[in-house]
Short mmCIF file of C-alpha atoms in Angstrom, two decimals:
data_model
loop_
_atom_site.label_atom_id
_atom_site.label_comp_id
_atom_site.label_asym_id
_atom_site.label_seq_id
_atom_site.Cartn_x
_atom_site.Cartn_y
_atom_site.Cartn_z
CA VAL A 16 98.37 84.33 143.03
CA LEU A 17 101.19 85.98 140.95
CA PHE A 18 104.82 85.67 141.08
CA ILE A 19 108.11 86.07 139.30
CA THR A 20 109.27 82.99 137.00
CA GLU A 21 112.10 84.44 134.76
CA VAL A 22 114.38 87.35 134.60
CA SER A 23 116.24 87.38 131.21
CA ASP A 24 119.19 89.76 129.82
CA PRO A 25 120.42 87.73 126.73
CA GLN A 26 123.78 88.61 125.64
CA ASP A 27 122.92 88.51 121.87
CA PHE A 28 119.88 90.76 122.00
CA PRO A 29 120.22 93.17 124.88
CA ASN A 30 116.80 94.88 123.61
CA PHE A 31 114.82 91.66 124.34
CA ARG A 32 115.44 91.84 128.35
CA PHE A 33 112.40 90.84 130.18
CA ILE A 34 110.70 89.89 133.36
CA GLU A 35 108.10 87.20 133.03
CA LEU A 36 105.32 86.90 135.87
CA TYR A 37 102.83 83.72 135.85
CA SER A 38 99.31 83.34 137.51
CA PRO A 39 98.48 79.76 137.49
CA ASN A 40 94.79 80.49 138.67
CA LYS A 41 94.06 83.37 136.09
CA PRO A 42 94.27 83.19 132.58
CA ASN A 43 93.40 85.77 130.47
CA TYR A 44 93.07 87.96 133.41
CA LYS A 45 93.12 92.04 133.62
CA ILE A 46 95.18 92.95 136.54
CA VAL A 47 93.24 95.42 138.95
CA GLU A 48 94.51 94.47 142.43
CA GLY A 49 97.36 97.36 142.71
CA PHE A 50 100.18 95.17 141.95
CA THR A 51 103.50 96.88 140.93
CA LEU A 52 107.03 95.88 139.95
CA LYS A 53 109.72 98.03 141.55
CA PHE A 54 113.31 97.65 140.71
CA MET A 55 115.97 98.45 143.49
CA PHE A 56 119.54 99.27 142.71
CA GLY A 57 120.98 99.59 146.04
CA ASN A 58 118.36 101.24 148.13
CA VAL A 59 116.89 103.57 145.33
CA ILE A 60 113.87 102.66 143.55
CA SER A 61 115.37 102.72 139.78
CA LEU A 62 111.88 102.04 138.31
CA SER A 63 108.35 101.18 139.00
CA ILE A 64 105.99 99.75 136.93
CA ASN A 65 102.17 99.77 137.68
CA LEU A 66 100.69 96.49 136.47
CA ASN A 67 97.00 97.74 136.73
CA GLY A 68 95.59 97.02 133.33
CA TYR A 69 98.15 94.37 132.27
CA GLU A 70 96.54 91.02 131.31
CA THR A 71 97.92 87.56 131.57
CA ASP A 72 97.86 85.36 128.43
CA SER A 73 95.85 82.47 128.09
CA ASN A 74 98.25 80.18 129.96
CA GLY A 75 98.48 82.92 132.70
CA PHE A 76 101.86 84.67 131.87
CA ILE A 77 102.78 88.51 131.33
CA VAL A 78 106.05 89.08 129.69
CA ILE A 79 107.47 92.58 130.50
CA PRO A 80 110.30 94.34 128.68
CA VAL A 81 112.65 96.08 131.09
CA ASP A 82 115.99 97.32 131.06
CA ASN A 83 119.12 95.49 132.78
CA PRO A 84 117.10 93.04 134.82
CA GLY A 85 119.72 90.83 136.19
CA THR A 86 121.71 93.44 138.01
CA GLU A 87 118.75 94.98 140.02
CA VAL A 88 116.35 93.79 142.89
CA VAL A 89 113.03 93.19 141.46
CA ASN A 90 110.03 93.18 143.75
CA LEU A 91 106.48 92.45 143.25
CA MET A 92 104.31 94.27 145.24
CA LYS A 93 100.93 93.99 146.30
CA LEU A 94 99.48 97.35 147.90
CA ASN A 95 102.87 98.43 148.86
CA ALA A 96 103.79 95.05 150.31
CA VAL A 97 106.36 93.03 149.05
CA ILE A 98 104.76 89.65 147.96
CA ASP A 99 107.65 87.95 145.65
CA SER A 100 111.28 89.20 144.70
CA TYR A 101 114.31 88.30 142.80
CA GLY A 102 117.43 89.33 144.32
CA LYS A 103 118.19 90.64 147.92
CA GLN A 104 119.67 93.87 149.02
CA GLY A 105 123.31 93.66 150.23
CA THR A 106 124.18 90.31 148.40
CA ILE A 107 125.73 89.63 145.03
CA ASP A 108 125.14 85.76 144.43
CA TRP A 109 121.97 86.33 142.43
CA ASN A 110 123.48 89.42 140.21
CA PHE A 111 124.11 88.52 136.69
CA VAL A 112 124.59 90.28 133.01
CA ASP A 113 124.06 88.41 129.81
CA GLY A 114 122.24 85.56 131.35
CA ARG A 115 118.80 84.30 132.61
CA ALA A 116 117.51 83.14 136.04
CA ASN A 117 114.56 80.75 136.13
CA ARG A 118 112.54 80.23 139.11
CA ILE A 119 112.73 76.32 139.93
CA ASP A 120 109.50 75.83 141.89
CA TYR A 121 106.16 77.63 142.46
CA GLY A 122 106.13 80.80 144.39
CA PRO A 123 105.67 83.37 145.59
CA SER A 124 108.38 83.38 148.33
CA SER A 125 111.13 85.71 149.89
CA PHE A 126 114.05 85.37 147.79
CA GLY A 127 116.65 82.38 147.95
CA VAL A 128 119.15 81.96 145.48
CA ASN A 129 118.71 78.28 145.78
CA GLU A 130 115.15 78.47 144.29
CA TRP A 131 116.67 79.83 140.94
CA THR A 132 118.83 78.41 138.26
CA ILE A 133 121.19 81.53 137.23
CA ASP A 134 123.14 81.00 133.96
CA THR A 135 125.38 83.57 132.62
CA ASN A 136 126.58 83.99 128.72
CA VAL A 137 122.81 83.17 127.61
CA ASP A 138 121.54 83.95 124.41
CA LEU A 139 117.80 84.72 123.46
CA SER A 140 117.52 81.16 122.36
CA SER A 141 118.03 79.74 125.94
CA SER A 142 115.11 82.10 127.17
CA ASP A 143 111.70 81.13 127.03
CA PRO A 144 109.03 84.03 127.56
CA GLY A 145 105.56 82.75 128.19
CA CYS A 146 106.88 79.31 128.91
CA TRP A 147 107.87 78.14 132.64
CA ASN A 148 108.99 74.73 133.34
CA GLY A 149 106.93 73.20 130.27
CA ILE A 150 103.82 75.31 131.21
CA GLY A 151 102.74 77.89 128.48
CA ASP A 152 103.64 78.31 125.10
CA CYS A 153 106.91 77.05 124.76
CA THR A 154 107.59 77.79 120.94
CA ASN A 155 107.47 81.53 121.11
CA PRO A 156 111.04 82.74 120.92
CA LEU A 157 110.69 86.24 121.65
CA PRO A 158 109.05 88.28 124.44
CA ALA A 159 105.58 89.95 123.39
CA PRO A 160 105.20 93.58 124.20
CA PRO A 161 103.41 94.29 127.52
CA SER A 162 99.36 94.67 127.26
CA PRO A 163 98.84 98.43 127.64
CA PRO A 164 96.76 99.39 130.49
CA ASN A 165 94.88 101.90 128.66
CA PRO A 166 94.40 101.70 124.87
CA ALA A 167 95.67 104.64 123.04
CA PRO A 168 93.32 107.07 121.60
CA ALA A 169 92.29 107.06 117.93
CA PRO A 170 94.41 109.46 116.04
CA SER A 171 92.58 112.63 115.55
CA LYS A 172 91.63 113.83 111.89
CA GLY A 173 92.59 117.30 112.73
CA GLY A 174 89.36 119.15 112.26
CA LYS A 175 87.41 119.54 108.62
CA GLY A 176 88.48 117.45 105.69
CA GLY A 177 91.13 115.62 107.88
CA LYS A 178 93.90 117.44 106.67
CA GLY A 179 95.43 117.74 110.09
CA LYS A 180 94.83 121.42 110.43
CA THR A 181 93.38 122.46 113.72
CA LYS A 182 92.59 126.05 115.10
CA THR A 183 95.57 125.72 117.37
CA ASN A 184 98.04 124.76 114.32
CA ARG A 185 96.42 127.46 112.29
CA ARG A 186 96.57 130.04 115.10
CA MET A 187 100.48 129.15 115.60
CA ARG A 188 101.31 129.50 111.71
CA LYS A 189 99.80 132.88 111.84
CA SER A 190 101.51 133.95 114.59
CA LYS A 191 104.81 133.17 113.24
CA ARG A 192 103.91 135.49 110.34
CA VAL A 193 105.06 138.99 111.32
#
């Protein structure tokens, strides 16, 4: 089980916008089941995040930094089927800027505005990434960066001597000499 628990767009720190997901039965779990977050603006997918490779923390949470989450429908998909959502196409009673939406009870479910507490004019101190209704680490005030699905490759030493000179770089420098 994986569902959306918080959507945050703090007015004082717009760079800390995030979506929080929660899995009550899978702490420290690496996602491999084909989950995707799709953000809809009107009928257009504005952003799609493949969650394969992301990991829940020791309490079952994933905090994903995003841009402008309070004004777009957020669909949590599993193999192209919507399993949870925040927001509903054609309605605006869920839409907010500079605020926060916190799910009241366990999900997943089809979206109903009465299943969420939606506040506007909210600062980052009112958001609680990695904590939902008393579950999780409720002392961490900032969202953690997402777990990268694939670790970045180790930086190359660039050939002999570790000076960053590769054959390609040397060829490029030589070709610029005319």
